[in-house]
Short mmCIF file of C-alpha atoms and ligand atoms in Angstrom, two decimals:
data_model
loop_
_atom_site.label_atom_id
_atom_site.label_comp_id
_atom_site.label_asym_id
_atom_site.label_seq_id
_atom_site.Cartn_x
_atom_site.Cartn_y
_atom_site.Cartn_z
CA MET V 115 97.02 118.04 41.56
CA ARG V 116 93.59 118.45 43.19
CA ARG V 117 91.97 115.10 44.10
CA HIS V 118 88.30 114.45 43.34
CA CYS V 119 85.75 112.60 45.46
CA LEU V 120 84.55 109.35 44.01
CA TRP V 121 80.86 110.34 44.43
CA THR V 122 80.73 113.97 43.36
CA GLU V 123 82.14 116.36 40.77
CA GLN V 124 83.69 118.43 43.57
CA SER V 125 87.35 117.94 44.48
CA CYS V 126 87.95 116.56 48.01
CA MET V 127 88.71 119.53 50.15
CA LYS V 128 89.00 120.53 53.82
CA GLN V 129 89.52 123.62 55.91
CA SER V 130 93.04 124.75 56.70
CA TYR V 131 94.10 124.07 60.29
CA TYR V 132 95.56 127.59 60.35
CA ASN V 133 92.43 129.67 59.72
CA TYR V 134 92.05 132.38 62.36
CA ILE V 135 88.60 133.94 62.44
CA ILE V 136 88.72 136.90 64.80
CA PRO V 137 85.87 139.29 65.72
CA ASP V 138 86.68 143.00 66.04
CA ASN V 139 83.63 145.25 66.65
CA GLU V 140 81.47 145.28 63.50
CA TYR V 141 83.91 143.16 61.45
CA ILE V 142 85.26 139.66 61.61
CA TYR V 143 88.77 139.19 60.24
CA TRP V 144 89.68 136.02 58.36
CA TYR V 145 93.39 135.32 58.36
CA ASN V 146 95.29 132.26 57.17
CA GLY V 147 98.57 131.72 59.01
CA LEU V 148 100.22 129.69 56.29
CA THR V 149 99.51 131.93 53.31
CA ASN V 150 99.39 135.29 55.16
CA LYS V 151 96.19 136.04 53.19
CA PHE V 152 93.33 137.86 54.89
CA PHE V 153 90.05 139.68 54.40
CA ARG V 154 87.26 140.97 56.55
CA LEU V 155 83.51 140.53 56.45
CA SER V 156 80.66 142.21 58.26
CA TYR V 157 79.78 140.42 61.47
CA GLY V 158 76.48 138.97 60.17
CA LEU V 159 77.85 137.78 56.82
CA SER V 160 80.87 136.19 58.43
CA ARG V 161 78.75 134.24 60.88
CA LYS V 162 76.62 132.97 57.99
CA VAL V 163 79.69 131.83 56.00
CA GLN V 164 81.15 130.16 59.10
CA SER V 165 77.96 128.23 59.74
CA MET V 166 77.84 127.05 56.09
CA MET V 167 81.44 125.87 56.43
CA ASP V 168 80.66 124.09 59.70
CA ASP V 169 78.00 122.10 57.83
CA TYR V 170 80.14 121.55 54.73
CA PRO V 171 83.85 121.91 55.58
CA ASP V 172 84.81 121.66 51.90
CA GLY V 173 82.86 124.87 51.25
CA SER V 174 80.61 123.16 48.72
CA SER V 175 77.51 125.02 49.94
CA LEU V 176 79.13 128.45 49.40
CA PRO V 177 78.61 130.61 46.30
CA ASP V 178 81.26 129.70 43.68
CA VAL V 179 83.03 133.08 43.78
CA LEU V 180 83.49 132.95 47.54
CA ARG V 181 84.58 129.32 47.53
CA GLU V 182 87.13 130.02 44.82
CA HIS V 183 88.47 132.95 46.86
CA LEU V 184 88.80 130.80 49.98
CA ILE V 185 90.63 128.12 47.97
CA ASN V 186 93.01 130.61 46.34
CA SER V 187 93.81 132.15 49.73
CA GLY V 188 94.48 128.82 51.45
CA PHE V 189 91.43 128.79 53.76
CA ILE V 190 90.11 125.71 51.98
CA ILE V 191 92.74 123.23 50.86
CA ASP V 192 93.05 120.00 49.02
CA ASP V 193 92.35 117.04 51.27
CA GLY V 194 95.75 115.55 50.49
CA PHE V 195 97.70 118.73 51.21
CA ASP V 196 99.84 118.26 54.35
CA GLU V 197 100.27 121.68 55.90
CA LEU V 198 102.96 120.51 58.34
CA THR V 199 105.09 119.27 55.45
CA GLU V 200 104.72 122.68 53.83
CA ILE V 201 105.74 124.44 57.07
CA ARG V 202 108.83 122.22 57.32
CA ARG V 203 109.71 122.95 53.68
CA ARG V 204 109.33 126.73 54.09
CA HIS V 205 111.36 126.62 57.30
CA ARG V 206 114.28 124.77 55.69
CA GLU V 207 114.19 127.09 52.65
CA ASN V 208 114.48 130.15 54.90
CA VAL V 209 117.14 128.65 57.17
CA GLU V 210 119.29 127.89 54.12
CA SER V 211 118.73 131.21 52.31
CA ARG V 212 122.09 132.73 51.31
CA ASN V 213 121.15 136.28 52.17
CA TYR V 214 123.80 136.87 54.78
CA SER V 215 123.15 139.18 57.78
CA ILE V 216 125.87 140.05 60.26
CA VAL V 217 125.62 141.96 63.49
CA LEU V 218 128.97 143.64 64.11
CA MET V 219 130.05 144.91 67.52
CA PRO V 220 133.12 147.16 67.32
CA THR V 221 132.96 147.56 71.12
CA LEU V 222 130.89 146.56 74.14
CA ASP V 223 131.69 149.90 75.73
CA CYS V 224 129.18 152.74 75.76
CA ASN V 225 129.05 156.41 76.61
CA TYR V 226 125.95 155.75 78.76
CA ARG V 227 125.34 153.50 81.72
CA CYS V 228 121.81 151.97 81.65
CA TRP V 229 120.75 149.83 84.60
CA TYR V 230 119.18 147.11 82.50
CA CYS V 231 121.83 146.78 79.82
CA ILE V 232 123.08 143.24 79.48
CA GLN V 233 126.32 144.26 77.85
CA ASN V 234 128.03 145.42 81.04
CA HIS V 235 130.01 148.15 79.30
CA LEU V 236 133.41 146.60 78.91
CA THR V 237 135.54 149.70 79.24
CA GLY V 238 138.47 149.52 76.86
CA SER V 239 136.85 146.86 74.67
CA LYS V 240 137.56 147.89 71.10
CA MET V 241 138.04 145.90 67.92
CA SER V 242 141.77 145.64 67.14
CA LEU V 243 143.31 146.29 63.73
CA SER V 244 144.02 142.58 63.27
CA THR V 245 140.35 141.66 63.98
CA LEU V 246 139.25 144.40 61.60
CA GLU V 247 141.41 142.82 58.89
CA LYS V 248 139.92 139.37 59.64
CA LEU V 249 136.48 140.92 59.29
CA LYS V 250 137.36 142.14 55.80
CA ARG V 251 138.65 138.63 54.92
CA HIS V 252 135.34 137.29 56.28
CA VAL V 253 133.41 139.45 53.83
CA ASP V 254 135.61 138.09 51.01
CA TYR V 255 135.21 134.51 52.25
CA MET V 256 131.43 134.73 52.39
CA ILE V 257 131.22 136.26 48.91
CA LYS V 258 133.73 133.96 47.20
CA LYS V 259 133.49 130.67 49.08
CA GLU V 260 129.96 130.66 50.45
CA ASN V 261 128.44 132.39 47.41
CA ILE V 262 126.16 134.61 49.45
CA GLU V 263 123.46 136.34 47.44
CA SER V 264 123.38 139.57 49.46
CA LEU V 265 125.04 141.09 52.52
CA TYR V 266 123.43 143.10 55.29
CA ILE V 267 125.43 144.61 58.17
CA ASP V 268 123.89 145.95 61.36
CA TRP V 269 126.33 147.87 63.57
CA PHE V 270 125.60 147.13 67.19
CA GLY V 271 127.35 147.27 70.55
CA GLY V 272 127.90 148.75 73.15
CA GLU V 273 127.71 151.99 71.24
CA PRO V 274 129.06 151.33 67.72
CA LEU V 275 129.38 154.97 66.68
CA MET V 276 132.03 155.55 69.38
CA TYR V 277 134.40 154.10 66.77
CA PHE V 278 132.83 155.41 63.59
CA ASN V 279 136.11 156.68 62.06
CA GLU V 280 138.34 153.75 62.97
CA ILE V 281 136.01 150.77 62.48
CA VAL V 282 132.46 151.43 61.22
CA GLU V 283 133.39 153.54 58.22
CA PRO V 284 136.37 151.53 56.86
CA VAL V 285 134.62 148.16 57.21
CA THR V 286 131.41 149.50 55.64
CA ILE V 287 133.32 151.00 52.70
CA TYR V 288 135.15 147.69 52.18
CA ALA V 289 131.99 145.58 52.30
CA LEU V 290 130.15 147.99 50.01
CA GLN V 291 132.95 147.84 47.42
CA GLN V 292 133.28 144.06 47.54
CA CYS V 293 129.54 143.55 47.14
CA HIS V 294 129.52 146.03 44.27
CA LYS V 295 132.34 144.09 42.55
CA ALA V 296 130.49 140.80 43.08
CA GLY V 297 127.23 142.30 41.84
CA ILE V 298 125.24 141.47 44.96
CA PRO V 299 123.02 143.80 47.02
CA PHE V 300 124.46 145.42 50.15
CA GLY V 301 122.59 147.05 53.03
CA VAL V 302 123.73 148.65 56.27
CA SER V 303 122.08 149.95 59.43
CA ALA V 304 123.00 150.89 63.00
CA THR V 305 121.50 150.12 66.37
CA THR V 306 122.79 153.10 68.30
CA ASN V 307 121.91 155.38 71.20
CA GLY V 308 122.05 158.28 68.71
CA PHE V 309 124.34 160.43 70.83
CA TYR V 310 127.09 160.79 68.20
CA LEU V 311 124.90 161.57 65.20
CA ASP V 312 126.24 165.07 64.57
CA SER V 313 125.97 166.70 61.12
CA GLU V 314 129.26 165.37 59.80
CA THR V 315 128.63 161.76 60.89
CA VAL V 316 125.11 161.85 59.46
CA VAL V 317 126.34 163.01 56.05
CA ARG V 318 129.01 160.29 56.04
CA CYS V 319 126.46 157.64 57.05
CA GLY V 320 124.19 158.81 54.24
CA ASN V 321 127.04 158.49 51.72
CA LEU V 322 127.82 154.95 52.96
CA GLY V 323 124.23 153.88 52.31
CA PHE V 324 122.83 153.75 55.85
CA ARG V 325 119.07 153.71 55.38
CA GLN V 326 117.99 152.49 58.82
CA PHE V 327 118.78 153.42 62.40
CA GLN V 328 117.33 152.02 65.59
CA ILE V 329 117.53 154.40 68.54
CA THR V 330 116.10 153.79 72.00
CA LEU V 331 114.25 156.01 74.44
CA ASP V 332 113.86 154.84 78.03
CA GLY V 333 110.36 156.15 78.63
CA ASN V 334 109.56 159.84 78.85
CA LYS V 335 112.10 162.67 79.20
CA GLU V 336 112.45 162.61 83.00
CA ASN V 337 113.01 158.85 83.06
CA HIS V 338 115.22 158.70 79.99
CA ASP V 339 117.52 161.40 81.38
CA LYS V 340 117.75 159.53 84.69
CA VAL V 341 118.72 156.28 82.94
CA LYS V 342 120.92 157.70 80.18
CA TYR V 343 123.21 160.45 81.27
CA ASN V 344 126.45 161.77 79.99
CA GLY V 345 128.40 164.34 81.99
CA SER V 346 128.55 167.02 79.30
CA CYS V 347 124.92 166.83 78.19
CA VAL V 348 122.04 168.46 80.12
CA SER V 349 119.33 166.24 78.60
CA THR V 350 120.26 163.22 76.49
CA PHE V 351 116.54 162.94 75.60
CA ASP V 352 116.55 166.38 73.92
CA HIS V 353 119.98 165.81 72.38
CA VAL V 354 119.13 162.46 70.79
CA LEU V 355 115.74 163.54 69.47
CA SER V 356 117.21 166.59 67.76
CA ASN V 357 119.84 164.27 66.23
CA ILE V 358 117.02 162.05 64.95
CA ASP V 359 115.35 165.02 63.28
CA ARG V 360 118.70 165.89 61.65
CA VAL V 361 119.16 162.34 60.31
CA ILE V 362 115.73 162.50 58.67
CA ASP V 363 116.56 165.92 57.17
CA PHE V 364 119.82 164.65 55.65
CA ILE V 365 119.15 161.05 54.57
CA PRO V 366 116.32 160.57 52.08
CA ASN V 367 113.96 157.64 52.69
CA VAL V 368 115.57 156.74 56.00
CA ASN V 369 113.69 154.34 58.26
CA MET V 370 114.11 155.63 61.80
CA ILE V 371 113.03 153.04 64.34
CA LEU V 372 112.37 154.78 67.64
CA ARG V 373 112.37 151.99 70.15
CA ILE V 374 110.68 152.85 73.42
CA ASN V 375 111.75 150.65 76.32
CA TYR V 376 108.95 150.79 78.85
CA THR V 377 108.44 149.65 82.39
CA HIS V 378 105.46 150.06 84.72
CA ASP V 379 106.93 153.34 85.98
CA ASN V 380 108.64 155.10 83.10
CA ILE V 381 105.86 155.64 80.60
CA SER V 382 102.95 158.09 80.34
CA LYS V 383 101.15 159.99 77.59
CA ASP V 384 103.30 163.09 77.99
CA ILE V 385 106.06 161.32 76.05
CA VAL V 386 104.18 162.08 72.83
CA ALA V 387 104.33 165.89 73.28
CA GLN V 388 107.96 165.61 74.42
CA VAL V 389 108.92 163.78 71.21
CA ASN V 390 106.79 166.08 69.02
CA LYS V 391 108.75 169.07 70.32
CA HIS V 392 111.83 167.82 68.45
CA ILE V 393 110.55 165.99 65.37
CA LYS V 394 109.08 168.23 62.68
CA SER V 395 105.64 167.21 61.42
CA SER V 396 107.07 166.68 57.93
CA ASN V 397 109.64 164.20 59.33
CA ARG V 398 107.32 162.06 61.44
CA LYS V 399 106.35 159.59 58.70
CA ALA V 400 110.02 158.45 58.68
CA VAL V 401 109.76 157.42 62.34
CA LEU V 402 108.49 154.00 63.30
CA ILE V 403 107.52 153.84 66.97
CA SER V 404 108.49 150.44 68.37
CA PRO V 405 107.46 149.75 71.98
CA HIS V 406 109.34 147.08 73.96
CA LYS V 407 108.85 146.08 77.55
CA VAL V 408 112.14 145.92 79.46
CA TRP V 409 112.74 142.21 79.88
CA GLN V 410 113.21 142.34 83.66
CA GLU V 411 109.60 143.56 84.08
CA SER V 412 107.02 140.99 85.06
CA VAL V 413 104.37 139.79 82.61
CA ASP V 414 101.28 142.01 82.89
CA LYS V 415 98.54 141.68 80.30
CA SER V 416 97.00 145.05 81.41
CA PHE V 417 100.04 146.87 79.97
CA GLU V 418 98.47 146.34 76.58
CA THR V 419 95.76 148.94 77.29
CA VAL V 420 98.15 151.57 78.64
CA MET V 421 100.44 151.23 75.64
CA ALA V 422 97.54 151.17 73.16
CA GLY V 423 96.48 154.67 74.31
CA ILE V 424 100.01 156.07 73.98
CA LEU V 425 100.48 154.51 70.54
CA GLU V 426 97.18 155.97 69.39
CA GLU V 427 98.48 159.45 70.33
CA PHE V 428 101.72 158.84 68.41
CA SER V 429 99.71 157.70 65.41
CA LYS V 430 97.51 160.84 65.52
CA SER V 431 100.68 162.96 65.56
CA GLY V 432 101.82 161.40 62.26
CA TYR V 433 104.25 158.62 63.27
CA ARG V 434 104.13 155.05 62.02
CA ILE V 435 103.49 152.42 64.68
CA GLN V 436 105.18 149.05 64.67
CA SER V 437 102.71 146.25 64.94
CA TRP V 438 103.59 142.62 65.14
CA ASN V 439 103.92 141.29 61.63
CA PRO V 440 102.93 137.67 61.22
CA SER V 441 104.75 137.09 57.91
CA GLN V 442 108.10 136.57 59.58
CA GLY V 443 109.85 134.32 57.12
CA PHE V 444 109.01 130.95 58.67
CA VAL V 445 111.72 131.07 61.34
CA PRO V 446 111.15 131.67 65.07
CA CYS V 447 113.99 134.21 65.23
CA TYR V 448 116.70 135.45 62.82
CA THR V 449 119.29 133.46 64.81
CA ASN V 450 117.71 130.32 63.37
CA ARG V 451 119.09 131.22 59.92
CA LYS V 452 122.31 129.56 58.81
CA TYR V 453 123.53 132.74 57.12
CA TYR V 454 123.28 134.92 60.19
CA ASN V 455 126.11 135.60 62.66
CA ALA V 456 127.02 138.14 65.32
CA ILE V 457 130.71 139.07 65.53
CA ASN V 458 132.10 140.57 68.69
CA TYR V 459 134.89 143.18 69.02
CA ASN V 460 137.41 140.40 69.85
CA GLY V 461 136.59 138.24 66.82
CA ASN V 462 134.34 135.84 68.73
CA VAL V 463 131.33 134.70 66.73
CA MET V 464 127.93 133.83 68.18
CA LYS V 465 124.32 133.45 67.19
CA CYS V 466 122.35 135.20 69.95
CA THR V 467 123.56 138.51 71.43
CA ALA V 468 121.02 138.39 74.28
CA CYS V 469 123.00 135.90 76.31
CA ASP V 470 126.28 135.24 78.13
CA ASP V 471 128.12 134.35 74.91
CA LEU V 472 128.93 138.06 74.58
CA HIS V 473 131.19 137.94 77.61
CA LYS V 474 132.86 134.60 77.16
CA PRO V 475 136.61 134.95 76.54
CA ASP V 476 136.32 132.42 73.67
CA GLY V 477 133.70 131.22 71.27
CA PRO V 478 131.39 129.66 70.69
CA GLY V 479 132.87 130.54 67.29
CA ARG V 480 135.83 132.64 66.18
CA LEU V 481 137.06 134.35 63.05
CA LEU V 482 140.11 132.73 61.47
CA GLU V 483 142.84 134.45 59.45
CA ASP V 484 141.35 133.31 56.13
CA GLY V 485 137.99 134.85 57.08
CA SER V 486 136.19 131.58 57.78
CA VAL V 487 134.46 130.89 61.11
CA GLU V 488 135.55 128.04 63.34
CA TRP V 489 132.88 126.78 65.76
CA MET V 490 134.22 125.12 68.92
CA ASP V 491 131.05 123.16 69.57
CA ASP V 492 127.76 122.39 67.85
CA THR V 493 126.19 125.84 68.56
CA ALA V 494 125.91 126.87 64.91
CA VAL V 495 124.23 123.62 63.88
CA ARG V 496 121.90 123.47 66.88
CA TYR V 497 120.67 127.04 66.35
CA THR V 498 119.52 126.15 62.82
CA GLU V 499 117.44 123.18 63.95
CA PRO V 500 113.65 123.43 63.77
CA THR V 501 112.56 124.32 67.30
CA PHE V 502 108.96 123.29 66.65
CA GLU V 503 109.53 119.53 66.40
CA ASN V 504 107.79 118.80 69.70
CA PRO V 505 104.19 117.72 70.34
CA LYS V 506 103.11 121.10 71.76
CA CYS V 507 104.25 123.17 68.77
CA LEU V 508 103.27 120.59 66.15
CA ASN V 509 99.69 120.68 67.43
CA CYS V 510 99.61 124.42 67.97
CA LYS V 511 97.35 126.48 65.71
CA GLU V 512 99.81 129.39 65.96
CA LEU V 513 102.69 127.40 64.50
CA PRO V 514 103.12 129.14 61.10
CA VAL V 515 103.10 132.62 62.65
CA CYS V 516 105.27 131.68 65.63
CA MET V 517 107.47 128.88 64.29
CA GLY V 518 108.33 127.49 67.68
CA LEU V 519 110.56 128.03 70.66
CA CYS V 520 113.30 130.64 70.99
CA PRO V 521 116.38 128.95 69.46
CA ARG V 522 118.53 129.79 72.49
CA GLU V 523 116.03 128.11 74.83
CA HIS V 524 115.95 125.15 72.46
CA VAL V 525 119.76 124.85 72.53
CA MET V 526 119.66 125.00 76.33
CA GLY V 527 117.19 122.14 76.37
CA ARG V 528 114.26 124.19 77.69
CA ASP V 529 110.85 124.03 76.05
CA TYR V 530 108.51 126.69 77.36
CA CYS V 531 106.13 128.38 74.97
CA LYS V 532 107.24 131.87 73.83
CA HIS V 533 103.80 133.35 74.36
CA ILE V 534 103.81 132.62 78.08
CA VAL V 535 106.29 135.46 78.53
CA SER V 536 104.45 137.85 76.22
CA ASP V 537 102.04 140.59 77.40
CA THR V 538 100.02 140.21 74.21
CA THR V 539 97.95 137.36 72.83
CA LEU V 540 98.17 136.28 69.20
CA GLN V 541 94.56 137.38 68.77
CA THR V 542 95.28 140.96 69.89
CA SER V 543 98.50 141.14 67.86
CA LEU V 544 96.66 139.98 64.75
CA ILE V 545 93.81 142.46 65.26
CA ASN V 546 96.30 145.34 65.66
CA HIS V 547 98.21 144.23 62.58
CA LEU V 548 95.09 143.88 60.41
CA ARG V 549 93.60 147.16 61.65
CA ASN V 550 96.86 148.89 60.62
CA VAL V 551 96.80 147.25 57.20
CA TYR V 552 93.19 148.32 56.59
CA LYS V 553 93.97 151.84 57.85
CA THR V 554 96.81 152.10 55.30
CA ILE V 555 94.79 150.80 52.35
CA SER V 556 91.51 152.64 53.05
S1 SF4 U 643 106.19 128.23 71.02
FE1 SF4 U 643 104.11 128.18 71.85
S2 SF4 U 643 102.87 129.51 70.49
FE2 SF4 U 643 104.81 129.00 69.43
S3 SF4 U 643 104.31 127.21 68.15
FE3 SF4 U 643 105.18 126.45 70.10
S4 SF4 U 643 103.37 126.09 71.41
FE4 SF4 U 643 102.71 127.41 69.71
S1 SF4 U 644 116.83 135.23 73.05
FE1 SF4 U 644 115.93 133.76 71.61
S2 SF4 U 644 114.43 134.90 70.41
FE2 SF4 U 644 115.80 136.40 71.45
S3 SF4 U 644 117.42 136.85 69.94
FE3 SF4 U 644 118.17 135.18 71.25
S4 SF4 U 644 117.59 133.31 70.16
FE4 SF4 U 644 116.37 134.95 69.28
#
């Protein structure tokens, strides 16, 4: 209930701590981090509104229509409303959500050898029949005992499609059928290098319900072919891009995430023409270009400008561009969610795949015969803790769009701010995001 001041008719109100007011050429964007509501005003009008709110933080000097809009969008809030309590509530709700996501790794082996890959290509690593059976029991266990409300599988590796026939297809069919019987939604995707997506595999993936693939390029053609080679293939760049075009031809409404791993040396504008050569104009809307700096590269804020030019060219050619999306579900990373696990080829269970847990002979968790997961330590519990309960994050204006430290760093007892290792500031990310939104709706 809205409280009222003793002396006036107006309710007691204040400005949200999470208002971001960001100039961008002739506009100023207004964005509220807690509600994910936004609008833009001309530069002059915005400055006028800001100055009125500086004088009267409850917005009482503003025209009624504007004040009402600011209240409904969370820019002006009830004096008694504790935004931190709300952030904690939303965090817990999302951590506990029973929409179960699993990353499944049928192997850590791969048909390529990339210099940066953390997974060290464990030749001969392949999920056994007995682990495959435990995986099926796990699906049953989560549906019947944990009462999950949906199931989402992402096939990952190594290269998961190396074992499409023996592992990916049978497990996907099983999970699909069990979810259908239980009346809960099922989704499936693959993070793959795209090498094995021939016509037959694509049709089978389409029939199984695959609606998303993530495939990586390592910079432009010359660099990609140097990093990713396979004895029988002249150019893996050409091969994979023509496979991508085929996937889009065969699978309606597919979301094709084309991840571009870039370094200081592997990226230039010619990548756009090289990709265009393989992807038909009519198929480009299905492709989401997703740039990622290779993690071994040093932080360099000037990279932003180089990449912005390349992304602009991709956009002009008809592709979608991934921009940072601030409405991220009130968790700092998906690993923070209780109903999220990654399951390795040997039945080991972990939370984060970007760490040494992948190569440990045991644990931190493992699949049991009845399909449950046994954790050998407190990893699972610690990953679901709020990582923002420290003075720096609690006072940070970016809290609702960041949600705190990387859970792995938190578990390891480290506390450095995520944005120190990012090339991009929140301000730039927000501007890019809002520009994209306005481009789509105008
Ligand atoms: S990790 Fe950094 S940016 Fe994120 S909430 Fe904490 S202090 Fe803020
Ligand atoms: S390294 Fe941190 S942010 Fe990245 S996936 Fe692992 S837990 Fe999440």
